[in-house]
Coordinates of C-alpha atoms in Angstrom, one line a residue:
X1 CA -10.3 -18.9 -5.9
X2 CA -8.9 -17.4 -8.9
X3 CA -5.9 -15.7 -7.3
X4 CA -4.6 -19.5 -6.4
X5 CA -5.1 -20.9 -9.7
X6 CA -2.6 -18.5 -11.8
X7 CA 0.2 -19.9 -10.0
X8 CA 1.9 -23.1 -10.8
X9 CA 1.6 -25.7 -7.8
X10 CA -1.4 -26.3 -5.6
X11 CA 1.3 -25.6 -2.4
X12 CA 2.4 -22.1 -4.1
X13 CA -1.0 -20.9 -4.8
X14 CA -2.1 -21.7 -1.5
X15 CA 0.4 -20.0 0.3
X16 CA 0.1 -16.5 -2.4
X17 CA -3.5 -16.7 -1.4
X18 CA -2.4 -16.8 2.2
X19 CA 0.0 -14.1 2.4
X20 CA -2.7 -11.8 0.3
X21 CA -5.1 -12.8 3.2
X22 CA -2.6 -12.2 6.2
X23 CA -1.4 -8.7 4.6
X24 CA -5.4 -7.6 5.0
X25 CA -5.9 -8.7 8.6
X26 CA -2.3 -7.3 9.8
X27 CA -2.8 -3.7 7.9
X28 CA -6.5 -3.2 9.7
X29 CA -4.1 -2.4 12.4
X30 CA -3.8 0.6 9.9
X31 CA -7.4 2.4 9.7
X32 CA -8.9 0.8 12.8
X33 CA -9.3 4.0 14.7
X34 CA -10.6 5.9 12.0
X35 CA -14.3 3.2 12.3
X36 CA -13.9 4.1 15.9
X37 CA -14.3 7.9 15.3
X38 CA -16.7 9.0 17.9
X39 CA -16.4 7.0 20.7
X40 CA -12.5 7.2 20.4
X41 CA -13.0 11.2 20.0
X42 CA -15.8 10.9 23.0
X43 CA -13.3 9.4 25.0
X44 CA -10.5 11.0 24.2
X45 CA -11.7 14.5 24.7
X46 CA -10.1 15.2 21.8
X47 CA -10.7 17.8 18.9
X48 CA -11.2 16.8 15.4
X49 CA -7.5 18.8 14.9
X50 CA -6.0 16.5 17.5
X51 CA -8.0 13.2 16.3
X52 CA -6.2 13.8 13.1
X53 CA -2.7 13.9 14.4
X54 CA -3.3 10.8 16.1
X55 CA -4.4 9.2 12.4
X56 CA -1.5 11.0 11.6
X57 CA 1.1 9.2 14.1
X58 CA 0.5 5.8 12.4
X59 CA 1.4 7.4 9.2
X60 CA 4.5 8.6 10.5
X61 CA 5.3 5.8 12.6
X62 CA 5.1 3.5 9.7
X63 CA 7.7 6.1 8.0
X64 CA 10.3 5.7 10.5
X65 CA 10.0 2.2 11.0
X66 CA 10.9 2.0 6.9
X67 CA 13.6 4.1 6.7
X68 CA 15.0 2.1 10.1
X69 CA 14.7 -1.3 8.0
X70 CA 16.0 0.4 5.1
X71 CA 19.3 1.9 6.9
X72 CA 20.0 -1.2 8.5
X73 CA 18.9 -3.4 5.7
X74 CA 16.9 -5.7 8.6
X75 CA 14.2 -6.5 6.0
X76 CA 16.8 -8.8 4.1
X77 CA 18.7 -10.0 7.0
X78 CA 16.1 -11.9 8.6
X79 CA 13.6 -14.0 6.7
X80 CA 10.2 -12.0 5.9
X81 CA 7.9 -14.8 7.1
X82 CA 9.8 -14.1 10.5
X83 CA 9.5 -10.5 10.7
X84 CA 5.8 -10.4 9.5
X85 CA 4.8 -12.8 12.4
X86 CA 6.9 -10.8 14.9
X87 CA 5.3 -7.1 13.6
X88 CA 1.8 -8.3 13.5
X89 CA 2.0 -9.7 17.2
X90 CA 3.6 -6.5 18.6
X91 CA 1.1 -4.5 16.4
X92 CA -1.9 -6.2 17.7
X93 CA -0.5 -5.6 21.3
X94 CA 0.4 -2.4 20.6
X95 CA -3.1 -1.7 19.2
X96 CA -4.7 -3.3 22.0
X97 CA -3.2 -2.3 25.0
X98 CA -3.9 1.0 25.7
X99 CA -7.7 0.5 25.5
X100 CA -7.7 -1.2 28.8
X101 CA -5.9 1.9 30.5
X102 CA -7.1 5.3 31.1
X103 CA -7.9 8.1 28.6
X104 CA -4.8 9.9 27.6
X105 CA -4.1 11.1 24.4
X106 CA 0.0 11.7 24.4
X107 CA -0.1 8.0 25.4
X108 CA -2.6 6.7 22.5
X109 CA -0.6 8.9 19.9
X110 CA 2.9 7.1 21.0
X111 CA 0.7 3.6 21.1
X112 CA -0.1 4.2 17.2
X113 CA 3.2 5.4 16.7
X114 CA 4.4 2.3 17.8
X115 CA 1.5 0.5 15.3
X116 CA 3.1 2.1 12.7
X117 CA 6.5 1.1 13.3
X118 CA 5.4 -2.3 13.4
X119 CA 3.4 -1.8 10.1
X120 CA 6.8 -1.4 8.4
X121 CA 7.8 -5.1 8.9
X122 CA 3.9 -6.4 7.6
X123 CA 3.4 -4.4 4.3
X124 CA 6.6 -4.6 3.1
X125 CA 7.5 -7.9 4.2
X126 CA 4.1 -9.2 2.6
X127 CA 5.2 -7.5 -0.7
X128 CA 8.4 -9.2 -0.5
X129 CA 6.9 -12.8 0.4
X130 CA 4.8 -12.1 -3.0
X131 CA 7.6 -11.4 -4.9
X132 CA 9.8 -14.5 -3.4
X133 CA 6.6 -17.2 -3.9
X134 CA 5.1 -16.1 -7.2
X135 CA 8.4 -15.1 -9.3
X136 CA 7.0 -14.5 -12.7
X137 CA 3.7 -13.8 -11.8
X138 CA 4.3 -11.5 -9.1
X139 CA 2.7 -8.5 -10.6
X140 CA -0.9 -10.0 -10.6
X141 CA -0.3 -11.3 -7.1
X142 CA 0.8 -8.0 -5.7
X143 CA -2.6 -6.7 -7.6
X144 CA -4.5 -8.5 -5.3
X145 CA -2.2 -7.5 -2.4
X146 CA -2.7 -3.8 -2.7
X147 CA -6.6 -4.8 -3.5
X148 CA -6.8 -5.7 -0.2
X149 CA -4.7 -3.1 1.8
X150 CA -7.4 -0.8 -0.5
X151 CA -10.1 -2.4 0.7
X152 CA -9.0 -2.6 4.8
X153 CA -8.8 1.1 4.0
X154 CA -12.7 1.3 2.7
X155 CA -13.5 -0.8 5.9
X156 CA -13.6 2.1 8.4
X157 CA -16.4 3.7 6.0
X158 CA -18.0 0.3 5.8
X159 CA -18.1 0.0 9.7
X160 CA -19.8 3.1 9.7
X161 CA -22.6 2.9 7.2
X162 CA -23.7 -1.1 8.8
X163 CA -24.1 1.4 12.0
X164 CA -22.9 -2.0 14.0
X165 CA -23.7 -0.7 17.4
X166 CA -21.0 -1.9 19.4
X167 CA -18.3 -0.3 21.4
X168 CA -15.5 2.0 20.1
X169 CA -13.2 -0.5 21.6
X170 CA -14.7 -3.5 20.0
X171 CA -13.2 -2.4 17.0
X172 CA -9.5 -2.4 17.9
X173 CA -9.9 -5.3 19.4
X174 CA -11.5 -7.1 16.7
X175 CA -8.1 -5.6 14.2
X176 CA -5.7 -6.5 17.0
X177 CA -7.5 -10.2 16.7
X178 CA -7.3 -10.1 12.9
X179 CA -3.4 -9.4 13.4
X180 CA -3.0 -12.1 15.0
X181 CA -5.0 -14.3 13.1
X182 CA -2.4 -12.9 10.0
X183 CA 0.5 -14.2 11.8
X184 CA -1.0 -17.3 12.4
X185 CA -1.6 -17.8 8.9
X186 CA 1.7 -16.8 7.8
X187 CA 3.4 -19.4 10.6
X188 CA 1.5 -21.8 9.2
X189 CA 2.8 -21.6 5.5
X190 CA 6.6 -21.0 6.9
X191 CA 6.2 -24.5 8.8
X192 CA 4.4 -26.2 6.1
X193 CA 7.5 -24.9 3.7
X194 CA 9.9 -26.1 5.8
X195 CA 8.5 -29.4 6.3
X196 CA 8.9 -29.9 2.9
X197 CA 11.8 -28.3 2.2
X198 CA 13.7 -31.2 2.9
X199 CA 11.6 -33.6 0.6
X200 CA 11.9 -31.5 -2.6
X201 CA 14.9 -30.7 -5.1
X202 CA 15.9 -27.6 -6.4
X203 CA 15.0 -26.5 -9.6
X204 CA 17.5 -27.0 -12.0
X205 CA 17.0 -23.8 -13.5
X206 CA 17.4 -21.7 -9.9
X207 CA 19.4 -18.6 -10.4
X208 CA 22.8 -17.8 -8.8
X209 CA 20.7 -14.3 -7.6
X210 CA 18.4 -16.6 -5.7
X211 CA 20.6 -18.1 -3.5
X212 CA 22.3 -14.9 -3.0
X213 CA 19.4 -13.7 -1.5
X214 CA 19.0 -16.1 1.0
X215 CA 22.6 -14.8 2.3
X216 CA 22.3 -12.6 4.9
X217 CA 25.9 -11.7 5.0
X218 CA 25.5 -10.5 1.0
X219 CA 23.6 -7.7 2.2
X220 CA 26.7 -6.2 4.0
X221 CA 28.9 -5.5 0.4
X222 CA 28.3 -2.7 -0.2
X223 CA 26.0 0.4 1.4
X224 CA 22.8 -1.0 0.4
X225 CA 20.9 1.7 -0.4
X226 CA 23.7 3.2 -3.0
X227 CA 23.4 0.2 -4.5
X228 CA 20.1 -0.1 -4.7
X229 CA 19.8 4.0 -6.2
X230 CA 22.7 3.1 -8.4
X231 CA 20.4 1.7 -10.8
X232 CA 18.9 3.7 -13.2
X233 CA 15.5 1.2 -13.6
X234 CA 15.4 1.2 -10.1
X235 CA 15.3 4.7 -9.1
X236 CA 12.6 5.2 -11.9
X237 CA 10.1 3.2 -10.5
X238 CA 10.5 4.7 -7.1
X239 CA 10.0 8.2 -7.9
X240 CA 7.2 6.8 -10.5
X241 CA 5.5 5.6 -6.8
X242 CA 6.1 8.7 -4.8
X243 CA 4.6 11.2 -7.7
X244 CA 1.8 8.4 -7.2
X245 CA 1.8 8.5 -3.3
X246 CA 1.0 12.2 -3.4
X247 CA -2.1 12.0 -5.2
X248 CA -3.1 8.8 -3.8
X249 CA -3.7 9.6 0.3
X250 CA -4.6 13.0 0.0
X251 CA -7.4 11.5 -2.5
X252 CA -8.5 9.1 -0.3
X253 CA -8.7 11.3 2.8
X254 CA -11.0 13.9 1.0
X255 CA -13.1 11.7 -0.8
X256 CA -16.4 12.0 2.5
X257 CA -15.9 15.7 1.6
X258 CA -15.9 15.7 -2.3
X259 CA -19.1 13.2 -1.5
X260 CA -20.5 15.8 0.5
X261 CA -19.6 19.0 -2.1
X262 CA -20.8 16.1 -5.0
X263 CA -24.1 15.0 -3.8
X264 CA -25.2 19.0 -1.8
X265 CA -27.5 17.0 0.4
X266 CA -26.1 13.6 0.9
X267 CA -29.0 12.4 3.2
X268 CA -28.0 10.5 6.2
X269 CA -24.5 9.7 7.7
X270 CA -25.2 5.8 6.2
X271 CA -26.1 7.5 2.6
X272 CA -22.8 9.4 2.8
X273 CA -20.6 6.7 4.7
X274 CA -22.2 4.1 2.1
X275 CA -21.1 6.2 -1.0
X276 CA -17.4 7.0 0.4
X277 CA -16.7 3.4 0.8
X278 CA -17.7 2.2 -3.0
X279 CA -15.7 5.4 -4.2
X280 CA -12.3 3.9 -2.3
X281 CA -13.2 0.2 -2.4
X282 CA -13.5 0.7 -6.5
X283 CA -9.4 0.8 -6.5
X284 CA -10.4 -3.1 -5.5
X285 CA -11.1 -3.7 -9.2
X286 CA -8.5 -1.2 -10.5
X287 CA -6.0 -3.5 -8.9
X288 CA -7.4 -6.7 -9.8
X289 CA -7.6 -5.7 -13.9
X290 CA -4.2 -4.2 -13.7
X291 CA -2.2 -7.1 -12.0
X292 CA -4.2 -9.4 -15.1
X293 CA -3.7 -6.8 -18.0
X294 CA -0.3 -6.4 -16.8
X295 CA 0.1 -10.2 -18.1
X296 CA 0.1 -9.2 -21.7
X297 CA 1.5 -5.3 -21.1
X298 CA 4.3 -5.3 -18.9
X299 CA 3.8 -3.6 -15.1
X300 CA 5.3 -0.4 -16.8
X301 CA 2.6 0.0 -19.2
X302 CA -0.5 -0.2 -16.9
X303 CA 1.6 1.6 -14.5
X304 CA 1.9 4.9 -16.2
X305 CA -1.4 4.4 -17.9
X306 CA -3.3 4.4 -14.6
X307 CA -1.5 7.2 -13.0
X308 CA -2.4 8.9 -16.3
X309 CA -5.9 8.1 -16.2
X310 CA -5.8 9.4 -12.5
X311 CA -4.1 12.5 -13.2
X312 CA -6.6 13.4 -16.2
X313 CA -9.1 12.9 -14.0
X314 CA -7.5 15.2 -10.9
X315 CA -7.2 17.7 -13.7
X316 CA -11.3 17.2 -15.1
X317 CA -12.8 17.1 -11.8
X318 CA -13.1 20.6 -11.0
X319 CA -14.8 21.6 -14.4
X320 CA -17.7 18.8 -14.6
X321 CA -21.1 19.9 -14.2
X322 CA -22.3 19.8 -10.7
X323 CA -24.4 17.0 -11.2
X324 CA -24.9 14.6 -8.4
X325 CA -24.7 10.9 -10.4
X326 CA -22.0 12.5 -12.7
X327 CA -19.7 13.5 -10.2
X328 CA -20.2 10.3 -8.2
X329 CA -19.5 8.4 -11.4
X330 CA -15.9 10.7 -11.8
X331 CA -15.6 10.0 -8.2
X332 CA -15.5 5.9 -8.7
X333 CA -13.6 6.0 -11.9
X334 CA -10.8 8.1 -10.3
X335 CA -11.1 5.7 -6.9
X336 CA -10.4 2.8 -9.6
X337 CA -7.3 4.4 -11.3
X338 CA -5.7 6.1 -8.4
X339 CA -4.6 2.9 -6.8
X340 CA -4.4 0.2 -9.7
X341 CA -0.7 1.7 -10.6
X342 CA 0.4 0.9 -7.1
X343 CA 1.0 -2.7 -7.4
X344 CA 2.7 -2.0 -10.4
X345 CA 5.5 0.1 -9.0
X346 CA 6.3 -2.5 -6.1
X347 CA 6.9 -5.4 -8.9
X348 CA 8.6 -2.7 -10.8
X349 CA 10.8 -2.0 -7.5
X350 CA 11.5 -5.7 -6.9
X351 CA 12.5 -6.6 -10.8
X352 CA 14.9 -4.0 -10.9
X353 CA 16.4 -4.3 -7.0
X354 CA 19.5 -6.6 -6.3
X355 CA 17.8 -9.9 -5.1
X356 CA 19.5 -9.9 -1.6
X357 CA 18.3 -6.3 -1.4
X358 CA 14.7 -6.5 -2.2
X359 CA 13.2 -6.2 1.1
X360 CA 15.1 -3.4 1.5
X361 CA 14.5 -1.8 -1.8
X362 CA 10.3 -2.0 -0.9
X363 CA 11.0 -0.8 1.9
X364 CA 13.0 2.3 0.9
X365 CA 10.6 2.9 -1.7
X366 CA 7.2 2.5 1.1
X367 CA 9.1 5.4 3.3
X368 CA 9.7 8.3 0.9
X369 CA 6.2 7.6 -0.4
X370 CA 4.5 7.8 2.3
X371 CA 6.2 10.4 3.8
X372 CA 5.2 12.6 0.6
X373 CA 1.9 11.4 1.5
X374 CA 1.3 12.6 4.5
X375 CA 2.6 16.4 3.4
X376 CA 0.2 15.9 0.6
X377 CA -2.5 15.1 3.1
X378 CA -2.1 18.2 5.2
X379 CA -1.8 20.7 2.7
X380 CA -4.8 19.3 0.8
X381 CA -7.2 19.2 3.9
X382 CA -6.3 22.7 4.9
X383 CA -6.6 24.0 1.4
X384 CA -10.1 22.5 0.6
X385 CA -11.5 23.9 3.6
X386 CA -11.1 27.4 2.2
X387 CA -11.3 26.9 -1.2
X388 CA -13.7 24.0 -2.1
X389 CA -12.9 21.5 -4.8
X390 CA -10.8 22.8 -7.0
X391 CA -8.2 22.2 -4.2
X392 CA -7.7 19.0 -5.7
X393 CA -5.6 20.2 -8.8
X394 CA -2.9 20.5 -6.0
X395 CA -2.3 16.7 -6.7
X396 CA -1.6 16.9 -10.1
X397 CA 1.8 17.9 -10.0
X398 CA 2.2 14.2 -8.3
X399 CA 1.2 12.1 -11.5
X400 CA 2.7 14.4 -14.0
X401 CA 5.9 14.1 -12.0
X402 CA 5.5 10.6 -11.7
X403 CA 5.3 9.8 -15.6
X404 CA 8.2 11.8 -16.0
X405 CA 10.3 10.3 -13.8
X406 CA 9.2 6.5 -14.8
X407 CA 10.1 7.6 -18.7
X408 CA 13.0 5.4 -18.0
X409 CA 11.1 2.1 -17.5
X410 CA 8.5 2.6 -20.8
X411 CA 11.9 3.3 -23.4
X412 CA 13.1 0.1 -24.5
X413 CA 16.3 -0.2 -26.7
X414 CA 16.2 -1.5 -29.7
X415 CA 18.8 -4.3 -30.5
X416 CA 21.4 -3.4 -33.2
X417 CA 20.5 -5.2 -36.5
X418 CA 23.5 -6.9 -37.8
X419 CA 22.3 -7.0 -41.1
X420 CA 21.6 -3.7 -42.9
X421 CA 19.7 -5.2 -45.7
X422 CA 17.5 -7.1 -43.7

C-alpha cells in the first residue's frame, strides 16, 4: 500500500501502516452509537434532546481524560504502545458491557463517559506512535491517521444508507471487537520491535532529544505544560487547531441537515444517509493530498491554506444559489478542506513540543480543541433550528482566529547577510 512505501524500512512501514489501521478500529468506539440511532433511542426511551447528550458524554469524556494525561503528563511516562493497548481493551469493555444489562440511560451516559476517557490514551497515543516511527515523514503519516479517524466518523452514515438489518446492539459489539482487534495489532508491532531491538544498532546519527524522551523521569523537570506553552511555535499551532476544532464538529454534525436544506426533497432516508457520508468521507482525500503536498510545502503552509479554503467556504455557503448539485458540490469541497489542516497541526504540535513531552503536548492540544468543539456544536444545532443555513457563518470566527493565531509558524526569519555587497 502506498502509505508503507514512503517510509524507509520494510519493518517501519509496516508498523506506520499498522498503527494508521489500529487508530481506525479503536476510535469506532467513538461514533458507534450514532449507526445505532433508533434502536438505541427505541430502547432507551430516550428523546432526541437526551440521545444527544449521550453523543455528547463521549465528547466530554474524551476531554477529561486529556486534560488528566496532560496534568499528570501519563502520556510520556509510560510508553504509547502500552497505553493504547490498555485504553482500547477498557474501551471495548466499556462499550460493550452495558448492552447486556437493562435499559437505563444515566448508566449508558456514564458507560460512554467512561469510552471517552479511554479514547484519550488511543488518539493521542496513536498520533504520538506516528510521530516516534515515521520522524521526518510524520506529517504524511498523520494525513492518513486523521483520514481514517474521518472516515470511522462517515461510518455511522454508511451503516445507515447499506440499511444492514441487524440489531442495534450488533453494532457496538462489532466496534467493541474492532477495539480489540486494534490492540492486538498494536501488541503485535511492540513485540516484534522488541524482539529486534536487541539485534539492531543505533543510528549513529540519534539525537540527544531522542533518548531523552525515552526517560520517564525527564518529564518531571519542570511543570510540563509551562514548558510546553513556553514556546512561542508551540502555542501557535495549538490555538491554529482549536480556531480549527470549532468549525470542524459543528460542520460535521450539521452536514444531514444542510443535505436536507440543499437537496428540498432528499428522497429516501438511504438517498440522504448516502449523500451525508460522501460529504464527511471527502475530508478522506483532503487528508491524504495534504499529508503528500505537505512534502514540498511544509505542514504550516497547507495548514493555513486549508483552514483558509474552509473558512471561505463557511463564509460562501449561505449566498450560493439554491441549486441542489451546486450546493452538494460546496458541500464536498468544504467536507475535503475542513479536515485536511488537522493532521497538519498535530505534526506541527509534535515538531515544536520538547521530545519527552510530546505525548503530552498532543494531548493538551486534543483537550482544549475538543472542548471548543463541543460548545461550537451546541450553539450551532440550536441556532440552525431557528434560523436555517446561514447559521453556519457562526463558525467563521473559528478559521479566521485560527490563521491569526498560527501567523507565528508561516513567518520565517531571514538570516543576516554578512556581506552587504553580495
Amino acid at each position: 500500500m502506498a502509505v508503507g512505501k514512503s517510509w524507509a524500512g520494510r519493518g517501519t512501514g509496516a508498523a506506520v501502516l499498522a498503527s494508521v489501521v489500529a487508530q481506525w478500529f479503536g476510535t469506532s468506539l467513538w461514533f458507534s452509537p450514532s449507526g445505532a440511532v433508533d434502536g438505541l433511542s427505541a430502547w432507551l426511551g430516550s428523546t432526541p434532546a437526551q440521545f444527544g447528550w449521550l453523543i455528547a458524554a463521549t465528547q466530554i469524556g474524551f476531554i477529561a481524560g486529556t486534560l488528566l494525561s496532560a496534568a499528570t503528563g501519563i502520556a510520556d511516562r509510560f510508553p504509547p504502545e502500552r497505553i493504547f493497548i490498555v485504553s482500547s481493551l477498557v474501551g471495548a469493555a466499556l462499550n460493550f458491557v452495558w448492552t447486556l444489562g437493562p435499559s437505563d440511560l444515566v448508566l449508558v451516559w456514564i458507560s460512554r463517559f467512561a469510552v471517552g476517557m479511554s479514547l484519550a490514551g488511543i488518539y493521542p497515543m496513536g498520533m504520538k506512535m506516528i510521530v516516534k516511527r515515521a520522524q521526518a515523514k510524520s506529517a504524511q503519516a498523520l494525513a492518513w491517521l486523521v483520514a481514517m479517524l474521518t472516515l470511522g466518523t462517515a461510518m455511522p452514515q454508511f451503516l445507515s444508507a447499506v440499511g444492514a438489518a441487524l440489531p442495534w446492539q450488533s453494532i457496538m459489539w462489532g466496534s467493541s471487537a474492532l477495539a480489540v482487534l486494534g490492540a492486538g495489532l498494536i501488541a503485535a508491532i511492540s513485540h516484534r520491535g522488541t524482539a529486534t531491538s536487541g539485534r539492531e544498532k543505533k543510528p549513529a546519527d540519534a539525537t540527544a532529544s531522542t533518548a531523552v524522551a525515552e526517560d520517564p523521569a525527564a518529564v518531571t523537570e519542570g511543570p510540563a505544560l509551562r514548558r510546553l506553552f513556553s514556546d512561542r511555535m508551540f502555542r501557535a499551532a495549538v490555538f491554529g487547531y482549536v480556531g480549527h476544532m470549532w468549525e470542524l464538529y459543528a460542520f460535521w454534525a450539521v452536514v444531514p441537515t444542510l443535505v436536507i436544506a440543499a437537496l428540498s426533497h432528499p428522497g429516501s432516508p438511504t438517498a440522504l444517509a448516502t449523500t451525508s457520508f460522501l460529504v464527511i468521507a471527502s475530508g478522506v482525500l483532503g487528508c491524504v493530498a495534504g499529508g503528500i503536498i505537505s512534502r514540498r510545502t511544509g505542514s504550516a503552509k497547507v495548514a493555513a491554506t486549508a483552514l483558509a479554503g474552509s473558512g471561505l467556504m463557511c463564509l460562501i455557503y449561505p449566498l450560493l444559489p439554491e441549486v441542489g448539485p451546486l450546493l452538494i458540490a460546496a458541500l464536498a469541497l468544504w467536507g475535503l478542506l475542513v479536515i485536511a489542516d488537522s493532521p497538519q497541526f498535530s505534526e506541527l504540535a509534535a515538531r515544536h513540543a520538547p521530545a519527552e513531552l510530546t505525548g503530552t503536548g498532543l494531548t493538551a492540544m486534543n483537550s482544549f480543541g475538543f472542548a471548543v468543539s463541543v460548545i461550537s456544536i451546541v450553539i450551532l444545532q440550536s441556532l440552525i433550528a431557528t434560523i436555517g443555513v446561514s447559521a453556519v457563518w457562526l463558525l467563521l470566527p473559528g478559521p479566521v482566529l485560527g490563521l491569526i493565531a498560527m501567523r507565528p509558524l508561516l513567518i520565517r526569519r531571514r538570516a543576516p547577510r554578512t556581506d552587504p555587497d553580495e
